[in-house]
PDB file of N, CA and C in Angstrom:
ATOM      1  N   MET A  15      14.408  19.630 -10.922  1.00  0.00           N
ATOM      2  CA  MET A  15      15.246  18.506 -10.540  1.00  0.00           C
ATOM      3  C   MET A  15      15.075  17.389 -11.555  1.00  0.00           C
ATOM      4  N   ALA A  16      16.165  16.904 -12.058  1.00  0.00           N
ATOM      5  CA  ALA A  16      16.111  15.828 -13.037  1.00  0.00           C
ATOM      6  C   ALA A  16      16.740  14.571 -12.439  1.00  0.00           C
ATOM      7  N   ILE A  17      16.200  13.457 -12.841  1.00  0.00           N
ATOM      8  CA  ILE A  17      16.683  12.161 -12.380  1.00  0.00           C
ATOM      9  C   ILE A  17      17.661  11.623 -13.415  1.00  0.00           C
ATOM     10  N   ASP A  18      18.800  11.121 -12.949  1.00  0.00           N
ATOM     11  CA  ASP A  18      19.764  10.508 -13.861  1.00  0.00           C
ATOM     12  C   ASP A  18      19.774   8.991 -13.651  1.00  0.00           C
ATOM     13  N   THR A  19      20.576   8.305 -14.435  1.00  0.00           N
ATOM     14  CA  THR A  19      20.627   6.843 -14.411  1.00  0.00           C
ATOM     15  C   THR A  19      21.050   6.311 -13.053  1.00  0.00           C
ATOM     16  N   GLU A  20      22.039   6.963 -12.440  1.00  0.00           N
ATOM     17  CA  GLU A  20      22.518   6.504 -11.128  1.00  0.00           C
ATOM     18  C   GLU A  20      21.425   6.644 -10.066  1.00  0.00           C
ATOM     19  N   THR A  21      20.636   7.701 -10.154  1.00  0.00           N
ATOM     20  CA  THR A  21      19.545   7.883  -9.187  1.00  0.00           C
ATOM     21  C   THR A  21      18.483   6.816  -9.366  1.00  0.00           C
ATOM     22  N   VAL A  22      18.200   6.452 -10.591  1.00  0.00           N
ATOM     23  CA  VAL A  22      17.231   5.380 -10.852  1.00  0.00           C
ATOM     24  C   VAL A  22      17.717   4.078 -10.227  1.00  0.00           C
ATOM     25  N   LYS A  23      18.983   3.776 -10.407  1.00  0.00           N
ATOM     26  CA  LYS A  23      19.533   2.543  -9.835  1.00  0.00           C
ATOM     27  C   LYS A  23      19.477   2.581  -8.313  1.00  0.00           C
ATOM     28  N   ARG A  24      19.778   3.744  -7.734  1.00  0.00           N
ATOM     29  CA  ARG A  24      19.755   3.872  -6.277  1.00  0.00           C
ATOM     30  C   ARG A  24      18.337   3.727  -5.737  1.00  0.00           C
ATOM     31  N   VAL A  25      17.377   4.370  -6.379  1.00  0.00           N
ATOM     32  CA  VAL A  25      15.982   4.250  -5.944  1.00  0.00           C
ATOM     33  C   VAL A  25      15.509   2.814  -6.079  1.00  0.00           C
ATOM     34  N   ALA A  26      15.872   2.161  -7.156  1.00  0.00           N
ATOM     35  CA  ALA A  26      15.492   0.760  -7.348  1.00  0.00           C
ATOM     36  C   ALA A  26      16.086  -0.107  -6.249  1.00  0.00           C
ATOM     37  N   PHE A  27      17.351   0.142  -5.900  1.00  0.00           N
ATOM     38  CA  PHE A  27      17.991  -0.631  -4.844  1.00  0.00           C
ATOM     39  C   PHE A  27      17.309  -0.383  -3.501  1.00  0.00           C
ATOM     40  N   LEU A  28      17.066   0.870  -3.166  1.00  0.00           N
ATOM     41  CA  LEU A  28      16.450   1.208  -1.883  1.00  0.00           C
ATOM     42  C   LEU A  28      15.028   0.690  -1.756  1.00  0.00           C
ATOM     43  N   SER A  29      14.308   0.637  -2.861  1.00  0.00           N
ATOM     44  CA  SER A  29      12.925   0.152  -2.823  1.00  0.00           C
ATOM     45  C   SER A  29      12.838  -1.345  -3.099  1.00  0.00           C
ATOM     46  N   ARG A  30      13.980  -1.980  -3.251  1.00  0.00           N
ATOM     47  CA  ARG A  30      14.061  -3.428  -3.483  1.00  0.00           C
ATOM     48  C   ARG A  30      13.296  -3.846  -4.742  1.00  0.00           C
ATOM     49  N   LEU A  31      13.412  -3.018  -5.783  1.00  0.00           N
ATOM     50  CA  LEU A  31      12.807  -3.325  -7.070  1.00  0.00           C
ATOM     51  C   LEU A  31      13.888  -3.727  -8.051  1.00  0.00           C
ATOM     52  N   LYS A  32      13.572  -4.717  -8.860  1.00  0.00           N
ATOM     53  CA  LYS A  32      14.522  -5.124  -9.888  1.00  0.00           C
ATOM     54  C   LYS A  32      14.167  -4.389 -11.170  1.00  0.00           C
ATOM     55  N   VAL A  33      15.083  -3.551 -11.601  1.00  0.00           N
ATOM     56  CA  VAL A  33      14.901  -2.837 -12.866  1.00  0.00           C
ATOM     57  C   VAL A  33      15.993  -3.330 -13.800  1.00  0.00           C
ATOM     58  N   ASP A  34      15.573  -3.983 -14.868  1.00  0.00           N
ATOM     59  CA  ASP A  34      16.538  -4.513 -15.834  1.00  0.00           C
ATOM     60  C   ASP A  34      17.322  -3.371 -16.476  1.00  0.00           C
ATOM     61  N   ASP A  35      18.542  -3.674 -16.893  1.00  0.00           N
ATOM     62  CA  ASP A  35      19.408  -2.650 -17.486  1.00  0.00           C
ATOM     63  C   ASP A  35      18.783  -2.015 -18.726  1.00  0.00           C
ATOM     64  N   ASP A  36      18.038  -2.799 -19.493  1.00  0.00           N
ATOM     65  CA  ASP A  36      17.416  -2.241 -20.694  1.00  0.00           C
ATOM     66  C   ASP A  36      16.190  -1.379 -20.373  1.00  0.00           C
ATOM     67  N   LYS A  37      15.748  -1.365 -19.125  1.00  0.00           N
ATOM     68  CA  LYS A  37      14.594  -0.552 -18.715  1.00  0.00           C
ATOM     69  C   LYS A  37      15.002   0.687 -17.923  1.00  0.00           C
ATOM     70  N   ILE A  38      16.303   0.867 -17.668  1.00  0.00           N
ATOM     71  CA  ILE A  38      16.776   1.991 -16.856  1.00  0.00           C
ATOM     72  C   ILE A  38      16.425   3.329 -17.512  1.00  0.00           C
ATOM     73  N   VAL A  39      16.696   3.457 -18.792  1.00  0.00           N
ATOM     74  CA  VAL A  39      16.436   4.723 -19.487  1.00  0.00           C
ATOM     75  C   VAL A  39      14.938   5.027 -19.497  1.00  0.00           C
ATOM     76  N   GLU A  40      14.130   4.006 -19.737  1.00  0.00           N
ATOM     77  CA  GLU A  40      12.676   4.188 -19.739  1.00  0.00           C
ATOM     78  C   GLU A  40      12.179   4.604 -18.351  1.00  0.00           C
ATOM     79  N   THR A  41      12.728   3.989 -17.320  1.00  0.00           N
ATOM     80  CA  THR A  41      12.339   4.330 -15.956  1.00  0.00           C
ATOM     81  C   THR A  41      12.786   5.747 -15.612  1.00  0.00           C
ATOM     82  N   GLU A  42      13.952   6.130 -16.067  1.00  0.00           N
ATOM     83  CA  GLU A  42      14.447   7.498 -15.855  1.00  0.00           C
ATOM     84  C   GLU A  42      13.486   8.513 -16.474  1.00  0.00           C
ATOM     85  N   GLN A  43      13.017   8.230 -17.685  1.00  0.00           N
ATOM     86  CA  GLN A  43      12.070   9.127 -18.350  1.00  0.00           C
ATOM     87  C   GLN A  43      10.757   9.207 -17.585  1.00  0.00           C
ATOM     88  N   GLU A  44      10.289   8.062 -17.075  1.00  0.00           N
ATOM     89  CA  GLU A  44       9.043   8.056 -16.303  1.00  0.00           C
ATOM     90  C   GLU A  44       9.191   8.866 -15.024  1.00  0.00           C
ATOM     91  N   PHE A  45      10.310   8.708 -14.320  1.00  0.00           N
ATOM     92  CA  PHE A  45      10.558   9.500 -13.109  1.00  0.00           C
ATOM     93  C   PHE A  45      10.543  10.988 -13.424  1.00  0.00           C
ATOM     94  N   ASN A  46      11.188  11.377 -14.526  1.00  0.00           N
ATOM     95  CA  ASN A  46      11.241  12.788 -14.892  1.00  0.00           C
ATOM     96  C   ASN A  46       9.860  13.322 -15.273  1.00  0.00           C
ATOM     97  N   LYS A  47       9.032  12.498 -15.898  1.00  0.00           N
ATOM     98  CA  LYS A  47       7.650  12.911 -16.204  1.00  0.00           C
ATOM     99  C   LYS A  47       6.865  13.150 -14.911  1.00  0.00           C
ATOM    100  N   ILE A  48       7.045  12.253 -13.941  1.00  0.00           N
ATOM    101  CA  ILE A  48       6.345  12.391 -12.666  1.00  0.00           C
ATOM    102  C   ILE A  48       6.795  13.665 -11.957  1.00  0.00           C
ATOM    103  N   LEU A  49       8.103  13.916 -11.934  1.00  0.00           N
ATOM    104  CA  LEU A  49       8.602  15.132 -11.296  1.00  0.00           C
ATOM    105  C   LEU A  49       8.125  16.383 -12.018  1.00  0.00           C
ATOM    106  N   GLY A  50       8.021  16.325 -13.342  1.00  0.00           N
ATOM    107  CA  GLY A  50       7.474  17.454 -14.103  1.00  0.00           C
ATOM    108  C   GLY A  50       6.027  17.718 -13.741  1.00  0.00           C
ATOM    109  N   TRP A  51       5.266  16.658 -13.543  1.00  0.00           N
ATOM    110  CA  TRP A  51       3.856  16.801 -13.161  1.00  0.00           C
ATOM    111  C   TRP A  51       3.747  17.423 -11.769  1.00  0.00           C
ATOM    112  N   VAL A  52       4.623  17.012 -10.851  1.00  0.00           N
ATOM    113  CA  VAL A  52       4.620  17.581  -9.504  1.00  0.00           C
ATOM    114  C   VAL A  52       4.977  19.065  -9.567  1.00  0.00           C
ATOM    115  N   GLU A  53       5.922  19.429 -10.415  1.00  0.00           N
ATOM    116  CA  GLU A  53       6.265  20.843 -10.574  1.00  0.00           C
ATOM    117  C   GLU A  53       5.077  21.638 -11.098  1.00  0.00           C
ATOM    118  N   GLN A  54       4.284  21.050 -11.994  1.00  0.00           N
ATOM    119  CA  GLN A  54       3.073  21.712 -12.479  1.00  0.00           C
ATOM    120  C   GLN A  54       2.086  21.921 -11.333  1.00  0.00           C
ATOM    121  N   LEU A  55       1.957  20.930 -10.464  1.00  0.00           N
ATOM    122  CA  LEU A  55       1.050  21.063  -9.324  1.00  0.00           C
ATOM    123  C   LEU A  55       1.492  22.187  -8.395  1.00  0.00           C
ATOM    124  N   ASN A  56       2.800  22.393  -8.258  1.00  0.00           N
ATOM    125  CA  ASN A  56       3.306  23.458  -7.400  1.00  0.00           C
ATOM    126  C   ASN A  56       2.938  24.845  -7.925  1.00  0.00           C
ATOM    127  N   GLU A  57       2.626  24.952  -9.212  1.00  0.00           N
ATOM    128  CA  GLU A  57       2.252  26.236  -9.794  1.00  0.00           C
ATOM    129  C   GLU A  57       0.805  26.617  -9.488  1.00  0.00           C
ATOM    130  N   VAL A  58       0.002  25.684  -9.030  1.00  0.00           N
ATOM    131  CA  VAL A  58      -1.408  25.954  -8.748  1.00  0.00           C
ATOM    132  C   VAL A  58      -1.513  26.813  -7.503  1.00  0.00           C
ATOM    133  N   ASN A  59      -2.309  27.887  -7.586  1.00  0.00           N
ATOM    134  CA  ASN A  59      -2.509  28.775  -6.452  1.00  0.00           C
ATOM    135  C   ASN A  59      -3.520  28.147  -5.498  1.00  0.00           C
ATOM    136  N   THR A  60      -3.062  27.799  -4.299  1.00  0.00           N
ATOM    137  CA  THR A  60      -3.942  27.185  -3.303  1.00  0.00           C
ATOM    138  C   THR A  60      -4.160  28.108  -2.106  1.00  0.00           C
ATOM    139  N   ASP A  61      -3.843  29.389  -2.269  1.00  0.00           N
ATOM    140  CA  ASP A  61      -4.100  30.341  -1.190  1.00  0.00           C
ATOM    141  C   ASP A  61      -5.598  30.433  -0.949  1.00  0.00           C
ATOM    142  N   ASN A  62      -5.975  30.568   0.284  1.00  0.00           N
ATOM    143  CA  ASN A  62      -7.377  30.699   0.706  1.00  0.00           C
ATOM    144  C   ASN A  62      -8.213  29.462   0.389  1.00  0.00           C
ATOM    145  N   ILE A  63      -7.573  28.321   0.209  1.00  0.00           N
ATOM    146  CA  ILE A  63      -8.279  27.064  -0.016  1.00  0.00           C
ATOM    147  C   ILE A  63      -8.138  26.232   1.244  1.00  0.00           C
ATOM    148  N   GLU A  64      -9.274  25.854   1.823  1.00  0.00           N
ATOM    149  CA  GLU A  64      -9.240  25.059   3.040  1.00  0.00           C
ATOM    150  C   GLU A  64      -8.931  23.608   2.698  1.00  0.00           C
ATOM    151  N   PRO A  65      -7.981  23.001   3.411  1.00  0.00           N
ATOM    152  CA  PRO A  65      -7.651  21.595   3.126  1.00  0.00           C
ATOM    153  C   PRO A  65      -8.828  20.677   3.423  1.00  0.00           C
ATOM    154  N   LEU A  66      -8.941  19.624   2.642  1.00  0.00           N
ATOM    155  CA  LEU A  66     -10.001  18.647   2.840  1.00  0.00           C
ATOM    156  C   LEU A  66      -9.553  17.572   3.814  1.00  0.00           C
ATOM    157  N   VAL A  67     -10.454  17.184   4.671  1.00  0.00           N
ATOM    158  CA  VAL A  67     -10.202  16.026   5.517  1.00  0.00           C
ATOM    159  C   VAL A  67     -10.561  14.779   4.733  1.00  0.00           C
ATOM    160  N   SER A  68     -11.601  14.876   3.933  1.00  0.00           N
ATOM    161  CA  SER A  68     -12.068  13.762   3.122  1.00  0.00           C
ATOM    162  C   SER A  68     -12.750  14.329   1.886  1.00  0.00           C
ATOM    163  N   VAL A  69     -12.794  13.563   0.826  1.00  0.00           N
ATOM    164  CA  VAL A  69     -13.499  14.023  -0.371  1.00  0.00           C
ATOM    165  C   VAL A  69     -14.999  13.870  -0.209  1.00  0.00           C
ATOM    166  N   ASN A  70     -15.423  13.060   0.756  1.00  0.00           N
ATOM    167  CA  ASN A  70     -16.845  12.881   1.037  1.00  0.00           C
ATOM    168  C   ASN A  70     -17.244  13.800   2.178  1.00  0.00           C
ATOM    169  N   GLN A  71     -18.291  14.564   1.990  1.00  0.00           N
ATOM    170  CA  GLN A  71     -18.743  15.475   3.029  1.00  0.00           C
ATOM    171  C   GLN A  71     -19.741  14.823   3.976  1.00  0.00           C
ATOM    172  N   THR A  72     -20.144  13.598   3.681  1.00  0.00           N
ATOM    173  CA  THR A  72     -21.109  12.928   4.544  1.00  0.00           C
ATOM    174  C   THR A  72     -20.381  12.082   5.578  1.00  0.00           C
ATOM    175  N   ASN A  73     -20.986  11.949   6.728  1.00  0.00           N
ATOM    176  CA  ASN A  73     -20.429  11.114   7.778  1.00  0.00           C
ATOM    177  C   ASN A  73     -21.041   9.728   7.700  1.00  0.00           C
ATOM    178  N   LEU A  74     -20.243   8.732   7.992  1.00  0.00           N
ATOM    179  CA  LEU A  74     -20.750   7.375   8.017  1.00  0.00           C
ATOM    180  C   LEU A  74     -21.508   7.149   9.318  1.00  0.00           C
ATOM    181  N   GLU A  75     -22.624   6.470   9.217  1.00  0.00           N
ATOM    182  CA  GLU A  75     -23.398   6.169  10.413  1.00  0.00           C
ATOM    183  C   GLU A  75     -22.760   5.012  11.158  1.00  0.00           C
ATOM    184  N   CYS A  76     -22.633   5.157  12.460  1.00  0.00           N
ATOM    185  CA  CYS A  76     -22.112   4.079  13.282  1.00  0.00           C
ATOM    186  C   CYS A  76     -23.270   3.163  13.667  1.00  0.00           C
ATOM    187  N   ARG A  77     -23.004   1.915  13.763  1.00  0.00           N
ATOM    188  CA  ARG A  77     -24.022   0.962  14.180  1.00  0.00           C
ATOM    189  C   ARG A  77     -23.477   0.126  15.317  1.00  0.00           C
ATOM    190  N   ASP A  78     -24.370  -0.476  16.055  1.00  0.00           N
ATOM    191  CA  ASP A  78     -23.951  -1.338  17.140  1.00  0.00           C
ATOM    192  C   ASP A  78     -23.295  -2.585  16.590  1.00  0.00           C
ATOM    193  N   ASP A  79     -22.262  -3.033  17.259  1.00  0.00           N
ATOM    194  CA  ASP A  79     -21.574  -4.256  16.876  1.00  0.00           C
ATOM    195  C   ASP A  79     -22.305  -5.424  17.531  1.00  0.00           C
ATOM    196  N   VAL A  80     -23.140  -6.085  16.737  1.00  0.00           N
ATOM    197  CA  VAL A  80     -23.979  -7.154  17.255  1.00  0.00           C
ATOM    198  C   VAL A  80     -23.602  -8.462  16.572  1.00  0.00           C
ATOM    199  N   VAL A  81     -23.380  -9.502  17.363  1.00  0.00           N
ATOM    200  CA  VAL A  81     -23.102 -10.820  16.794  1.00  0.00           C
ATOM    201  C   VAL A  81     -24.428 -11.390  16.320  1.00  0.00           C
ATOM    202  N   ASN A  82     -24.503 -11.709  15.035  1.00  0.00           N
ATOM    203  CA  ASN A  82     -25.753 -12.244  14.502  1.00  0.00           C
ATOM    204  C   ASN A  82     -25.610 -13.675  13.990  1.00  0.00           C
ATOM    205  N   ASP A  83     -24.389 -14.205  14.010  1.00  0.00           N
ATOM    206  CA  ASP A  83     -24.186 -15.574  13.555  1.00  0.00           C
ATOM    207  C   ASP A  83     -22.934 -16.102  14.239  1.00  0.00           C
ATOM    208  N   GLY A  84     -23.098 -16.758  15.347  1.00  0.00           N
ATOM    209  CA  GLY A  84     -21.936 -17.227  16.083  1.00  0.00           C
ATOM    210  C   GLY A  84     -22.184 -18.590  16.674  1.00  0.00           C
ATOM    211  N   GLU A  85     -21.392 -18.900  17.672  1.00  0.00           N
ATOM    212  CA  GLU A  85     -21.510 -20.187  18.352  1.00  0.00           C
ATOM    213  C   GLU A  85     -21.319 -21.360  17.394  1.00  0.00           C
ATOM    214  N   LYS A  86     -20.385 -21.196  16.440  1.00  0.00           N
ATOM    215  CA  LYS A  86     -20.141 -22.260  15.460  1.00  0.00           C
ATOM    216  C   LYS A  86     -18.681 -22.703  15.484  1.00  0.00           C
ATOM    217  N   ALA A  87     -18.041 -22.597  16.639  1.00  0.00           N
ATOM    218  CA  ALA A  87     -16.621 -22.947  16.720  1.00  0.00           C
ATOM    219  C   ALA A  87     -16.381 -24.393  16.316  1.00  0.00           C
ATOM    220  N   GLU A  88     -17.238 -25.294  16.755  1.00  0.00           N
ATOM    221  CA  GLU A  88     -17.048 -26.711  16.414  1.00  0.00           C
ATOM    222  C   GLU A  88     -17.178 -26.936  14.911  1.00  0.00           C
ATOM    223  N   ALA A  89     -18.137 -26.258  14.287  1.00  0.00           N
ATOM    224  CA  ALA A  89     -18.317 -26.418  12.844  1.00  0.00           C
ATOM    225  C   ALA A  89     -17.117 -25.866  12.079  1.00  0.00           C
ATOM    226  N   VAL A  90     -16.588 -24.738  12.542  1.00  0.00           N
ATOM    227  CA  VAL A  90     -15.432 -24.151  11.870  1.00  0.00           C
ATOM    228  C   VAL A  90     -14.208 -25.039  12.053  1.00  0.00           C
ATOM    229  N   LEU A  91     -13.985 -25.505  13.267  1.00  0.00           N
ATOM    230  CA  LEU A  91     -12.822 -26.344  13.535  1.00  0.00           C
ATOM    231  C   LEU A  91     -12.922 -27.715  12.876  1.00  0.00           C
ATOM    232  N   SER A  92     -14.114 -28.134  12.508  1.00  0.00           N
ATOM    233  CA  SER A  92     -14.249 -29.431  11.840  1.00  0.00           C
ATOM    234  C   SER A  92     -13.561 -29.426  10.477  1.00  0.00           C
ATOM    235  N   ASN A  93     -13.329 -28.253   9.901  1.00  0.00           N
ATOM    236  CA  ASN A  93     -12.637 -28.131   8.615  1.00  0.00           C
ATOM    237  C   ASN A  93     -11.125 -28.093   8.771  1.00  0.00           C
ATOM    238  N   ALA A  94     -10.638 -27.926   9.981  1.00  0.00           N
ATOM    239  CA  ALA A  94      -9.203 -27.777  10.203  1.00  0.00           C
ATOM    240  C   ALA A  94      -8.509 -29.129  10.115  1.00  0.00           C
ATOM    241  N   PRO A  95      -7.337 -29.179   9.459  1.00  0.00           N
ATOM    242  CA  PRO A  95      -6.607 -30.445   9.403  1.00  0.00           C
ATOM    243  C   PRO A  95      -6.086 -30.855  10.778  1.00  0.00           C
ATOM    244  N   MET A  96      -5.748 -29.854  11.620  1.00  0.00           N
ATOM    245  CA  MET A  96      -5.291 -30.143  12.974  1.00  0.00           C
ATOM    246  C   MET A  96      -5.886 -29.115  13.923  1.00  0.00           C
ATOM    247  N   GLN A  97      -6.315 -29.593  15.097  1.00  0.00           N
ATOM    248  CA  GLN A  97      -6.862 -28.695  16.109  1.00  0.00           C
ATOM    249  C   GLN A  97      -6.495 -29.237  17.486  1.00  0.00           C
ATOM    250  N   GLU A  98      -6.443 -28.314  18.437  1.00  0.00           N
ATOM    251  CA  GLU A  98      -6.119 -28.708  19.798  1.00  0.00           C
ATOM    252  C   GLU A  98      -6.670 -27.656  20.751  1.00  0.00           C
ATOM    253  N   PHE A  99      -7.378 -28.100  21.778  1.00  0.00           N
ATOM    254  CA  PHE A  99      -7.955 -27.227  22.799  1.00  0.00           C
ATOM    255  C   PHE A  99      -8.857 -26.143  22.206  1.00  0.00           C
ATOM    256  N   GLY A 100      -9.538 -26.452  21.123  1.00  0.00           N
ATOM    257  CA  GLY A 100     -10.452 -25.494  20.510  1.00  0.00           C
ATOM    258  C   GLY A 100      -9.783 -24.457  19.626  1.00  0.00           C
ATOM    259  N   TYR A 101      -8.529 -24.694  19.217  1.00  0.00           N
ATOM    260  CA  TYR A 101      -7.794 -23.761  18.370  1.00  0.00           C
ATOM    261  C   TYR A 101      -7.203 -24.504  17.178  1.00  0.00           C
ATOM    262  N   PHE A 102      -6.923 -23.735  16.093  1.00  0.00           N
ATOM    263  CA  PHE A 102      -6.219 -24.294  14.952  1.00  0.00           C
ATOM    264  C   PHE A 102      -4.782 -24.571  15.353  1.00  0.00           C
ATOM    265  N   VAL A 103      -4.220 -25.663  14.864  1.00  0.00           N
ATOM    266  CA  VAL A 103      -2.803 -25.960  15.054  1.00  0.00           C
ATOM    267  C   VAL A 103      -2.128 -25.756  13.713  1.00  0.00           C
ATOM    268  N   VAL A 104      -1.084 -24.902  13.728  1.00  0.00           N
ATOM    269  CA  VAL A 104      -0.362 -24.598  12.489  1.00  0.00           C
ATOM    270  C   VAL A 104       1.114 -24.869  12.702  1.00  0.00           C
ATOM    271  N   PRO A 105       1.874 -25.097  11.643  1.00  0.00           N
ATOM    272  CA  PRO A 105       3.310 -25.327  11.794  1.00  0.00           C
ATOM    273  C   PRO A 105       4.010 -24.070  12.313  1.00  0.00           C
ATOM    274  N   LYS A 106       5.070 -24.267  13.054  1.00  0.00           N
ATOM    275  CA  LYS A 106       5.873 -23.171  13.574  1.00  0.00           C
ATOM    276  C   LYS A 106       6.583 -22.502  12.405  1.00  0.00           C
ATOM    277  N   VAL A 107       6.485 -21.170  12.312  1.00  0.00           N
ATOM    278  CA  VAL A 107       7.106 -20.460  11.206  1.00  0.00           C
ATOM    279  C   VAL A 107       8.226 -19.550  11.649  1.00  0.00           C
ATOM    280  N   VAL A 108       8.379 -19.319  12.945  1.00  0.00           N
ATOM    281  CA  VAL A 108       9.439 -18.454  13.458  1.00  0.00           C
ATOM    282  C   VAL A 108      10.288 -19.252  14.415  1.00  0.00           C
ATOM    283  N   GLU A 109      11.574 -19.209  14.225  1.00  0.00           N
ATOM    284  CA  GLU A 109      12.486 -19.931  15.119  1.00  0.00           C
ATOM    285  C   GLU A 109      12.804 -19.083  16.314  1.00  0.00           C
TER     286      GLU A 109
END
């Protein structure tokens, strides 16, 4: 599968990327290189290969969630330009 100029423009539009007209040909070549690499990957024999869940075979140790530095709400709010009822006051951003 080869990518043409119109496909590059369509992908750019759908992904909301601005690709300048002088970069269209370069982007087309990059897309085709990526697709060529994917085609090479499809040639690799993966029969009898178990899929990996993770590249790390070790499990992370879980620890208890313990508060070790708290009860500082007043100190934190003292840095706020505006506060009310123990909370930060921020400008309304959604109508």
